[in-house]
C-alpha cells in the first residue's frame, strides 16, 4: 500500500455500525446482567466533554445513549457489549457519516491486523483490493499468487467472503477475513463483467512473495520491456538497474508495463519519473482542500534520455495509485503514450493517526492530481489508445495491448 512518511495511500471503504446497549428486564425482575448494564449508564462515563470542539451540540447523542441504556432488551442472547465497544461503534459510525470510503477507524483487532500487514507479514491470497462504485473490487491479483492461480481477475467484484456478505465492508475489514494461515482456504463469491451470474472461487492461502521487476529485450524488434509489479521501498533501485540495462542494450524503444500494478510508495514513483524529466517538472500535486496550500512533488532531474527515446506505457484497471502517478506524469509531460484501458482511479492520500495504544484512524488528508490538475480519483487515467482484452484473449495469452505497443514503437 502506498506510503509517504506516516501516510498511507490506498482506496478503502467505510461501514456504519449501529451502537446498541444491552440491558433488559425479564418478568419484572432485574436480572444479574441487567444490573451489570445499569452500572454502565451515562452517569458512570468519564471524560464526556474532554477534547470536545466548540459549537458541537452532543446532547442528542447522550439522549440516544440513555434511551438505549434504559430500554434496550437483548432478544438474541448476545454477550453484553462494554462501554468501550459502544464508543468504538460510535466512532465507526462517525467516520462512515463522512461518506468517504477511504477514512477508516481501527478498533484493537483491526488495528493489530493492519499493523501486521504494513510490517510485511504476507500470508494470504495475494491481491490488492479497493472500493469502486461502492463495491469491494479486485485492483490486481499479484503474479504467481494463489489469487491469480485460482483465476481472480482485476475488476472482479467480491460480494461474499465465505458466508459473510461483503457489500458493506471496508477494504480493511475484508482483508481481515481474506488473510489467513498458509494452507487454509477462503471462498469468494464474485461478480465479473461479461458473466451473467455470481460464481464462487476457492483460494488456498499461502506465503506471498511480492515480485518487483522484470526486463526483456526482443532481439528482432530491439524493443526493451520493463515490467514493474509494485512500488516498494526497493523498487526505485531496481528500476535504476533496469534502465541501466536498457541503455546498455543500445535500444531507444521502451515499453513500461504497469498493468496490474496496484502502486505503493509515492517516493518511488517520483524517483522513477525523474529519470525522464528535467529538474523542477511537476510529477504529482497533493491537494489538501480549500484554504490549504497544496504540496507539489517535482522531478529530481536525472533526465538521462534525449528526444530519441520512444516510450509506451501499458495500463489497465489494475494500475493504481503510484502507477497512475508515474503514468500521468510521463504522459502529461510528453514523454510516453498510454496504451490499454482506464486505470483504477486510486488517487487519495491517507494518514495513519494513532489514537491510543490500541486504536487508530486512517484519515483521507489529500487527493492526488496529475501535473495538469486532473484528479486521479475521478475515473482514473484514460489511455491515449484504448485496447481491450477479452477473457478469451487472456486465456489464449493473446496480448493485444502489448502487440499495439510494439506496433507503435516499430513505426
Short mmCIF file of C-alpha atoms in Angstrom, two decimals:
data_model
loop_
_atom_site.label_atom_id
_atom_site.label_comp_id
_atom_site.label_asym_id
_atom_site.label_seq_id
_atom_site.Cartn_x
_atom_site.Cartn_y
_atom_site.Cartn_z
CA UNK A 1 0.00 0.00 0.00
CA UNK A 2 1.23 3.49 -0.80
CA UNK A 3 3.34 5.02 1.97
CA UNK A 4 4.75 8.51 2.37
CA UNK A 5 6.28 9.06 5.79
CA UNK A 6 3.35 8.19 8.08
CA UNK A 7 0.85 8.50 5.24
CA UNK A 8 -0.80 5.52 3.69
CA UNK A 9 -2.33 5.93 0.20
CA UNK A 10 -4.90 3.43 -0.72
CA UNK A 11 -8.55 3.13 -1.53
CA UNK A 12 -10.66 1.90 1.38
CA UNK A 13 -14.32 1.64 2.30
CA UNK A 14 -16.45 2.60 5.35
CA UNK A 15 -19.28 0.85 7.21
CA UNK A 16 -21.97 2.09 9.56
CA UNK A 17 -22.03 0.25 12.89
CA UNK A 18 -25.21 0.74 14.95
CA UNK A 19 -24.41 1.32 18.62
CA UNK A 20 -26.54 -1.00 20.74
CA UNK A 21 -26.63 -1.06 24.51
CA UNK A 22 -27.64 -4.30 26.13
CA UNK A 23 -29.91 -4.09 29.12
CA UNK A 24 -33.12 -5.96 29.89
CA UNK A 25 -35.72 -6.69 32.48
CA UNK A 26 -37.30 -10.09 32.47
CA UNK A 27 -40.68 -10.81 34.07
CA UNK A 28 -40.49 -7.58 36.09
CA UNK A 29 -37.35 -8.86 37.86
CA UNK A 30 -33.99 -7.29 37.22
CA UNK A 31 -31.56 -9.95 36.07
CA UNK A 32 -27.91 -10.07 37.01
CA UNK A 33 -26.92 -8.99 33.53
CA UNK A 34 -29.32 -6.04 33.61
CA UNK A 35 -27.75 -4.92 36.86
CA UNK A 36 -24.36 -5.07 35.21
CA UNK A 37 -25.57 -2.92 32.32
CA UNK A 38 -27.19 -0.40 34.65
CA UNK A 39 -23.83 0.12 36.31
CA UNK A 40 -22.53 1.32 32.94
CA UNK A 41 -25.08 4.07 32.41
CA UNK A 42 -24.37 7.62 31.40
CA UNK A 43 -23.51 8.81 34.90
CA UNK A 44 -20.68 6.24 35.03
CA UNK A 45 -18.99 7.54 31.87
CA UNK A 46 -15.89 9.68 32.32
CA UNK A 47 -14.38 12.35 30.05
CA UNK A 48 -17.72 13.12 28.39
CA UNK A 49 -16.56 16.57 27.31
CA UNK A 50 -12.76 16.21 27.20
CA UNK A 51 -11.46 17.39 23.84
CA UNK A 52 -14.93 18.41 22.61
CA UNK A 53 -14.73 21.07 19.84
CA UNK A 54 -16.66 24.30 20.35
CA UNK A 55 -20.03 24.68 18.70
CA UNK A 56 -20.94 21.00 18.80
CA UNK A 57 -24.25 20.05 20.46
CA UNK A 58 -23.77 16.49 21.67
CA UNK A 59 -26.98 16.31 23.68
CA UNK A 60 -28.75 14.22 21.03
CA UNK A 61 -26.08 11.54 21.24
CA UNK A 62 -26.30 11.31 25.04
CA UNK A 63 -30.11 11.23 24.94
CA UNK A 64 -29.98 8.31 22.50
CA UNK A 65 -27.34 6.62 24.65
CA UNK A 66 -29.53 6.93 27.77
CA UNK A 67 -32.69 5.74 26.00
CA UNK A 68 -30.94 2.63 24.75
CA UNK A 69 -29.29 2.07 28.11
CA UNK A 70 -32.62 2.15 29.94
CA UNK A 71 -34.85 0.40 27.41
CA UNK A 72 -32.96 -1.99 25.13
CA UNK A 73 -33.70 -5.69 25.67
CA UNK A 74 -31.37 -8.29 24.23
CA UNK A 75 -33.55 -10.79 22.35
CA UNK A 76 -30.72 -12.80 20.82
CA UNK A 77 -28.78 -13.84 23.93
CA UNK A 78 -25.75 -11.87 22.78
CA UNK A 79 -22.97 -11.14 25.21
CA UNK A 80 -23.29 -7.70 26.80
CA UNK A 81 -21.21 -5.09 25.00
CA UNK A 82 -18.88 -2.95 27.04
CA UNK A 83 -18.87 0.84 27.12
CA UNK A 84 -15.55 0.73 25.26
CA UNK A 85 -17.09 -1.34 22.44
CA UNK A 86 -20.00 1.09 22.16
CA UNK A 87 -17.59 4.01 21.88
CA UNK A 88 -15.71 2.17 19.11
CA UNK A 89 -19.01 1.63 17.30
CA UNK A 90 -19.88 5.31 17.61
CA UNK A 91 -16.53 6.34 16.13
CA UNK A 92 -17.05 3.92 13.22
CA UNK A 93 -20.45 5.48 12.62
CA UNK A 94 -18.92 8.96 12.68
CA UNK A 95 -16.29 8.05 10.07
CA UNK A 96 -18.98 6.42 7.92
CA UNK A 97 -21.04 9.62 8.05
CA UNK A 98 -18.25 11.37 6.11
CA UNK A 99 -19.18 9.29 3.07
CA UNK A 100 -15.50 8.68 2.29
CA UNK A 101 -14.65 5.03 1.66
CA UNK A 102 -11.00 5.74 2.45
CA UNK A 103 -11.38 7.04 6.02
CA UNK A 104 -11.49 4.16 8.49
CA UNK A 105 -11.41 3.64 12.25
CA UNK A 106 -9.39 0.66 13.51
CA UNK A 107 -10.51 -0.77 16.87
CA UNK A 108 -8.00 -3.10 18.56
CA UNK A 109 -8.45 -6.26 16.46
CA UNK A 110 -8.46 -4.44 13.11
CA UNK A 111 -5.64 -2.14 14.25
CA UNK A 112 -3.45 -5.12 15.10
CA UNK A 113 -4.22 -6.78 11.75
CA UNK A 114 -3.42 -3.58 9.85
CA UNK A 115 -0.12 -3.09 11.67
CA UNK A 116 0.81 -6.70 10.86
CA UNK A 117 0.04 -6.10 7.18
CA UNK A 118 2.14 -2.95 6.83
CA UNK A 119 5.02 -4.60 8.64
CA UNK A 120 5.21 -7.16 5.85
CA UNK A 121 3.56 -10.33 7.12
CA UNK A 122 2.16 -11.70 3.87
CA UNK A 123 0.19 -14.87 4.36
CA UNK A 124 -3.00 -14.75 2.38
CA UNK A 125 -4.18 -14.88 -1.22
CA UNK A 126 -2.06 -12.13 -2.80
CA UNK A 127 -4.31 -9.49 -4.29
CA UNK A 128 -4.81 -5.76 -3.86
CA UNK A 129 -8.39 -4.61 -3.27
CA UNK A 130 -10.24 -1.31 -3.20
CA UNK A 131 -13.74 0.14 -3.24
CA UNK A 132 -15.02 1.02 -6.71
CA UNK A 133 -18.57 2.31 -7.23
CA UNK A 134 -19.27 1.35 -3.63
CA UNK A 135 -18.34 -2.32 -4.13
CA UNK A 136 -15.34 -4.31 -2.91
CA UNK A 137 -13.26 -4.72 -6.07
CA UNK A 138 -10.05 -6.51 -7.01
CA UNK A 139 -7.46 -3.98 -8.17
CA UNK A 140 -4.99 -6.66 -9.10
CA UNK A 141 -4.05 -10.23 -8.20
CA UNK A 142 -0.27 -10.46 -7.84
CA UNK A 143 1.59 -12.57 -10.41
CA UNK A 144 2.07 -16.15 -9.22
CA UNK A 145 -0.17 -15.60 -6.19
CA UNK A 146 -2.89 -18.02 -5.01
CA UNK A 147 -5.50 -15.47 -6.15
CA UNK A 148 -4.00 -15.28 -9.63
CA UNK A 149 -3.64 -19.05 -9.90
CA UNK A 150 -7.24 -19.56 -8.77
CA UNK A 151 -8.49 -17.32 -11.59
CA UNK A 152 -9.18 -13.95 -9.91
CA UNK A 153 -9.04 -11.02 -12.34
CA UNK A 154 -8.62 -7.27 -11.96
CA UNK A 155 -12.08 -5.74 -11.81
CA UNK A 156 -13.74 -8.74 -10.14
CA UNK A 157 -16.32 -7.61 -7.58
CA UNK A 158 -16.31 -9.61 -4.36
CA UNK A 159 -19.83 -9.75 -2.90
CA UNK A 160 -19.29 -12.51 -0.35
CA UNK A 161 -16.36 -13.81 1.71
CA UNK A 162 -17.05 -17.35 2.88
CA UNK A 163 -20.54 -16.97 4.40
CA UNK A 164 -20.41 -13.21 5.02
CA UNK A 165 -21.91 -10.59 2.71
CA UNK A 166 -19.20 -8.04 1.88
CA UNK A 167 -21.23 -5.27 0.28
CA UNK A 168 -20.99 -3.02 3.36
CA UNK A 169 -17.45 -3.94 4.39
CA UNK A 170 -14.45 -1.67 4.31
CA UNK A 171 -11.38 -2.94 2.50
CA UNK A 172 -9.60 -3.45 5.80
CA UNK A 173 -12.47 -5.47 7.25
CA UNK A 174 -12.45 -7.64 4.14
CA UNK A 175 -8.69 -8.10 4.39
CA UNK A 176 -9.05 -9.45 7.94
CA UNK A 177 -11.40 -12.15 6.61
CA UNK A 178 -9.44 -12.98 3.44
CA UNK A 179 -6.00 -13.17 5.00
CA UNK A 180 -5.07 -16.26 6.98
CA UNK A 181 -2.60 -19.00 7.60
CA UNK A 182 -0.89 -20.86 4.79
CA UNK A 183 -2.84 -23.95 3.73
CA UNK A 184 -6.26 -22.70 4.85
CA UNK A 185 -8.96 -21.91 2.31
CA UNK A 186 -11.27 -18.96 1.67
CA UNK A 187 -14.24 -18.91 -0.70
CA UNK A 188 -15.04 -15.68 -2.56
CA UNK A 189 -18.31 -15.07 -4.38
CA UNK A 190 -17.54 -12.96 -7.43
CA UNK A 191 -19.37 -10.80 -9.94
CA UNK A 192 -17.46 -10.44 -13.20
CA UNK A 193 -18.15 -8.22 -16.18
CA UNK A 194 -19.49 -10.31 -19.05
CA UNK A 195 -20.55 -13.18 -16.78
CA UNK A 196 -24.29 -13.27 -16.06
CA UNK A 197 -24.41 -14.87 -12.61
CA UNK A 198 -22.21 -14.67 -9.50
CA UNK A 199 -19.86 -17.61 -9.01
CA UNK A 200 -17.52 -18.93 -6.34
CA UNK A 201 -13.74 -19.10 -6.41
CA UNK A 202 -11.98 -21.15 -3.74
CA UNK A 203 -8.46 -19.98 -2.89
CA UNK A 204 -5.90 -21.75 -0.71
CA UNK A 205 -3.84 -19.23 1.23
CA UNK A 206 -0.04 -19.23 1.05
CA UNK A 207 3.00 -17.13 1.89
CA UNK A 208 3.05 -14.22 -0.56
CA UNK A 209 6.33 -13.29 -2.22
CA UNK A 210 5.96 -9.86 -3.77
CA UNK A 211 7.50 -9.63 -7.25
CA UNK A 212 9.28 -6.40 -8.11
CA UNK A 213 10.51 -6.09 -11.71
CA UNK A 214 11.32 -7.99 -14.91
CA UNK A 215 13.24 -6.89 -18.02
CA UNK A 216 13.36 -8.25 -21.56
CA UNK A 217 14.94 -7.24 -24.89
CA UNK A 218 13.33 -8.52 -28.07
CA UNK A 219 16.27 -9.35 -30.38
CA UNK A 220 14.16 -8.83 -33.52
CA UNK A 221 12.35 -5.55 -32.79
CA UNK A 222 15.05 -4.21 -30.42
CA UNK A 223 12.23 -3.17 -28.09
CA UNK A 224 13.12 -3.23 -24.40
CA UNK A 225 10.34 -4.03 -21.90
CA UNK A 226 10.34 -3.25 -18.18
CA UNK A 227 7.51 -4.90 -16.26
CA UNK A 228 7.05 -3.28 -12.86
CA UNK A 229 4.85 -5.11 -10.36
CA UNK A 230 4.85 -2.77 -7.37
CA UNK A 231 6.28 0.43 -5.90
CA UNK A 232 8.10 -0.75 -2.79
CA UNK A 233 10.95 0.98 -0.95
CA UNK A 234 13.38 -1.03 -3.11
CA UNK A 235 11.60 -0.52 -6.44
CA UNK A 236 13.44 2.70 -7.30
CA UNK A 237 16.81 0.92 -7.07
CA UNK A 238 15.56 -1.99 -9.17
CA UNK A 239 14.18 0.45 -11.74
CA UNK A 240 17.52 2.26 -11.96
CA UNK A 241 19.25 -1.07 -12.66
CA UNK A 242 16.64 -1.90 -15.31
CA UNK A 243 17.21 1.48 -17.02
CA UNK A 244 20.96 0.88 -17.00
CA UNK A 245 20.31 -2.45 -18.72
CA UNK A 246 18.09 -0.64 -21.24
CA UNK A 247 20.77 1.94 -22.02
CA UNK A 248 23.45 -0.75 -22.38
CA UNK A 249 21.25 -2.63 -24.86
CA UNK A 250 21.57 0.26 -27.33
CA UNK A 251 17.81 0.42 -27.84
CA UNK A 252 15.79 3.64 -27.86
CA UNK A 253 12.40 1.88 -27.72
CA UNK A 254 10.95 1.26 -24.27
CA UNK A 255 7.75 -0.36 -23.05
CA UNK A 256 6.93 0.19 -19.38
CA UNK A 257 4.29 -2.34 -18.36
CA UNK A 258 2.29 -1.08 -15.36
CA UNK A 259 -0.71 -3.35 -15.88
CA UNK A 260 -1.88 -4.94 -12.67
CA UNK A 261 0.47 -2.75 -10.64
CA UNK A 262 -1.51 -1.59 -7.56
CA UNK A 263 1.04 1.08 -6.62
CA UNK A 264 2.89 1.59 -3.36
CA UNK A 265 5.44 4.12 -2.17
CA UNK A 266 4.95 7.63 -3.59
CA UNK A 267 8.65 8.47 -3.37
CA UNK A 268 9.46 5.55 -5.70
CA UNK A 269 7.12 6.93 -8.37
CA UNK A 270 8.69 10.41 -8.09
CA UNK A 271 12.20 8.95 -8.35
CA UNK A 272 11.29 6.87 -11.43
CA UNK A 273 9.69 9.83 -13.20
CA UNK A 274 12.85 11.84 -12.53
CA UNK A 275 14.86 9.68 -14.96
CA UNK A 276 12.74 11.07 -17.82
CA UNK A 277 12.02 14.66 -16.69
CA UNK A 278 14.19 17.76 -16.26
CA UNK A 279 14.53 19.24 -12.77
CA UNK A 280 11.51 21.03 -11.38
CA UNK A 281 8.91 19.43 -13.64
CA UNK A 282 5.73 18.53 -11.73
CA UNK A 283 5.24 14.81 -11.10
CA UNK A 284 2.13 14.99 -8.90
CA UNK A 285 0.16 17.50 -6.86
CA UNK A 286 -1.35 16.81 -3.44
CA UNK A 287 -4.50 18.86 -2.87
CA UNK A 288 -5.26 19.28 0.87
CA UNK A 289 -8.58 21.05 0.36
CA UNK A 290 -9.92 24.57 0.28
CA UNK A 291 -7.82 27.12 2.08
CA UNK A 292 -4.78 24.85 2.42
CA UNK A 293 -1.61 25.02 0.38
CA UNK A 294 -1.07 22.11 -1.99
CA UNK A 295 2.12 20.07 -1.96
CA UNK A 296 3.90 19.61 -5.29
CA UNK A 297 6.26 16.70 -5.91
CA UNK A 298 8.78 17.64 -8.59
CA UNK A 299 11.32 15.80 -10.72
CA UNK A 300 14.77 15.42 -9.25
CA UNK A 301 16.09 15.99 -12.75
CA UNK A 302 18.10 12.87 -13.59
CA UNK A 303 16.69 13.30 -17.13
CA UNK A 304 19.14 10.95 -18.88
CA UNK A 305 17.20 10.44 -22.12
CA UNK A 306 17.13 12.69 -25.16
CA UNK A 307 14.32 13.23 -27.66
CA UNK A 308 15.21 9.99 -29.48
CA UNK A 309 13.52 7.95 -26.74
CA UNK A 310 10.28 6.28 -27.84
CA UNK A 311 8.18 5.12 -24.91
CA UNK A 312 4.84 3.36 -24.43
CA UNK A 313 3.28 2.71 -21.02
CA UNK A 314 0.79 -0.13 -20.72
CA UNK A 315 -2.06 0.45 -18.24
CA UNK A 316 -5.31 -1.23 -17.25
CA UNK A 317 -7.90 -1.32 -14.47
CA UNK A 318 -5.31 -2.91 -12.19
CA UNK A 319 -2.94 0.07 -12.49
CA UNK A 320 -3.50 2.16 -9.39
CA UNK A 321 -2.02 4.70 -7.00
CA UNK A 322 1.70 5.20 -7.70
CA UNK A 323 1.24 3.57 -11.13
CA UNK A 324 -1.23 6.28 -12.04
CA UNK A 325 1.08 9.00 -10.74
CA UNK A 326 4.02 7.78 -12.86
CA UNK A 327 1.92 7.19 -15.98
CA UNK A 328 0.15 10.54 -15.62
CA UNK A 329 3.38 12.46 -15.13
CA UNK A 330 5.11 10.95 -18.17
CA UNK A 331 2.03 11.31 -20.37
CA UNK A 332 1.33 14.95 -19.49
CA UNK A 333 4.99 15.89 -19.85
CA UNK A 334 5.00 14.43 -23.36
CA UNK A 335 7.34 11.52 -22.61
CA UNK A 336 5.08 8.49 -23.16
CA UNK A 337 1.99 7.20 -24.93
CA UNK A 338 -0.53 5.32 -22.78
CA UNK A 339 -1.98 2.12 -24.25
CA UNK A 340 -4.58 -0.21 -22.74
CA UNK A 341 -7.67 0.60 -20.67
CA UNK A 342 -8.54 3.16 -18.00
CA UNK A 343 -6.72 2.88 -14.70
CA UNK A 344 -8.38 2.14 -11.35
CA UNK A 345 -8.60 5.71 -10.02
CA UNK A 346 -6.95 5.31 -6.63
CA UNK A 347 -5.99 8.89 -6.01
CA UNK A 348 -6.35 9.85 -2.37
CA UNK A 349 -3.83 10.31 0.40
CA UNK A 350 -4.38 8.74 3.81
CA UNK A 351 -2.52 9.43 7.02
CA UNK A 352 -2.49 6.87 9.83
CA UNK A 353 -3.08 8.57 13.19
CA UNK A 354 -2.65 6.58 16.39
CA UNK A 355 -5.46 7.47 18.84
CA UNK A 356 -4.12 5.44 21.75
CA UNK A 357 -2.04 2.28 22.15
CA UNK A 358 -4.91 0.11 20.85
CA UNK A 359 -6.75 2.10 18.18
CA UNK A 360 -6.02 4.28 15.16
CA UNK A 361 -7.67 6.29 12.40
CA UNK A 362 -6.72 6.17 8.75
CA UNK A 363 -7.84 9.58 7.52
CA UNK A 364 -8.04 10.98 4.00
CA UNK A 365 -6.00 14.18 4.14
CA UNK A 366 -5.50 14.99 0.45
CA UNK A 367 -6.11 13.88 -3.10
CA UNK A 368 -3.65 13.32 -5.90
CA UNK A 369 -3.75 15.47 -9.02
CA UNK A 370 -1.78 14.99 -12.23
CA UNK A 371 0.60 17.83 -13.26
CA UNK A 372 -2.25 19.49 -15.19
CA UNK A 373 -4.58 19.31 -12.18
CA UNK A 374 -6.73 16.28 -13.08
CA UNK A 375 -7.95 14.32 -10.07
CA UNK A 376 -6.77 10.72 -10.35
CA UNK A 377 -9.76 9.60 -8.26
CA UNK A 378 -12.11 10.98 -10.90
CA UNK A 379 -12.26 7.95 -13.19
CA UNK A 380 -8.53 7.25 -13.28
CA UNK A 381 -6.36 7.88 -16.34
CA UNK A 382 -7.69 7.27 -19.83
CA UNK A 383 -5.28 5.69 -22.34
CA UNK A 384 -4.22 7.57 -25.45
CA UNK A 385 -5.00 4.41 -27.39
CA UNK A 386 -7.63 2.06 -25.92
CA UNK A 387 -7.12 -1.65 -26.42
CA UNK A 388 -9.38 -4.07 -24.54
CA UNK A 389 -8.67 -7.71 -23.75
CA UNK A 390 -11.42 -10.32 -23.67
CA UNK A 391 -11.40 -13.35 -21.37
CA UNK A 392 -10.61 -15.40 -24.46
CA UNK A 393 -7.58 -13.20 -25.20
CA UNK A 394 -6.37 -13.68 -21.63
CA UNK A 395 -6.93 -17.43 -21.68
CA UNK A 396 -5.12 -17.77 -25.01
CA UNK A 397 -2.39 -15.30 -23.93
CA UNK A 398 -3.21 -13.12 -26.93
CA UNK A 399 -1.80 -9.84 -25.58
CA UNK A 400 -3.31 -7.30 -27.97
CA UNK A 401 -2.16 -4.42 -25.76
CA UNK A 402 1.47 -5.47 -25.96
CA UNK A 403 1.10 -6.01 -29.71
CA UNK A 404 -0.23 -2.47 -30.11
CA UNK A 405 2.71 -1.09 -28.11
CA UNK A 406 5.16 -2.96 -30.36
CA UNK A 407 3.33 -1.67 -33.44
CA UNK A 408 3.61 1.94 -32.23
CA UNK A 409 7.31 1.66 -31.43
CA UNK A 410 8.10 -0.14 -34.69
CA UNK A 411 6.83 2.70 -36.90
#
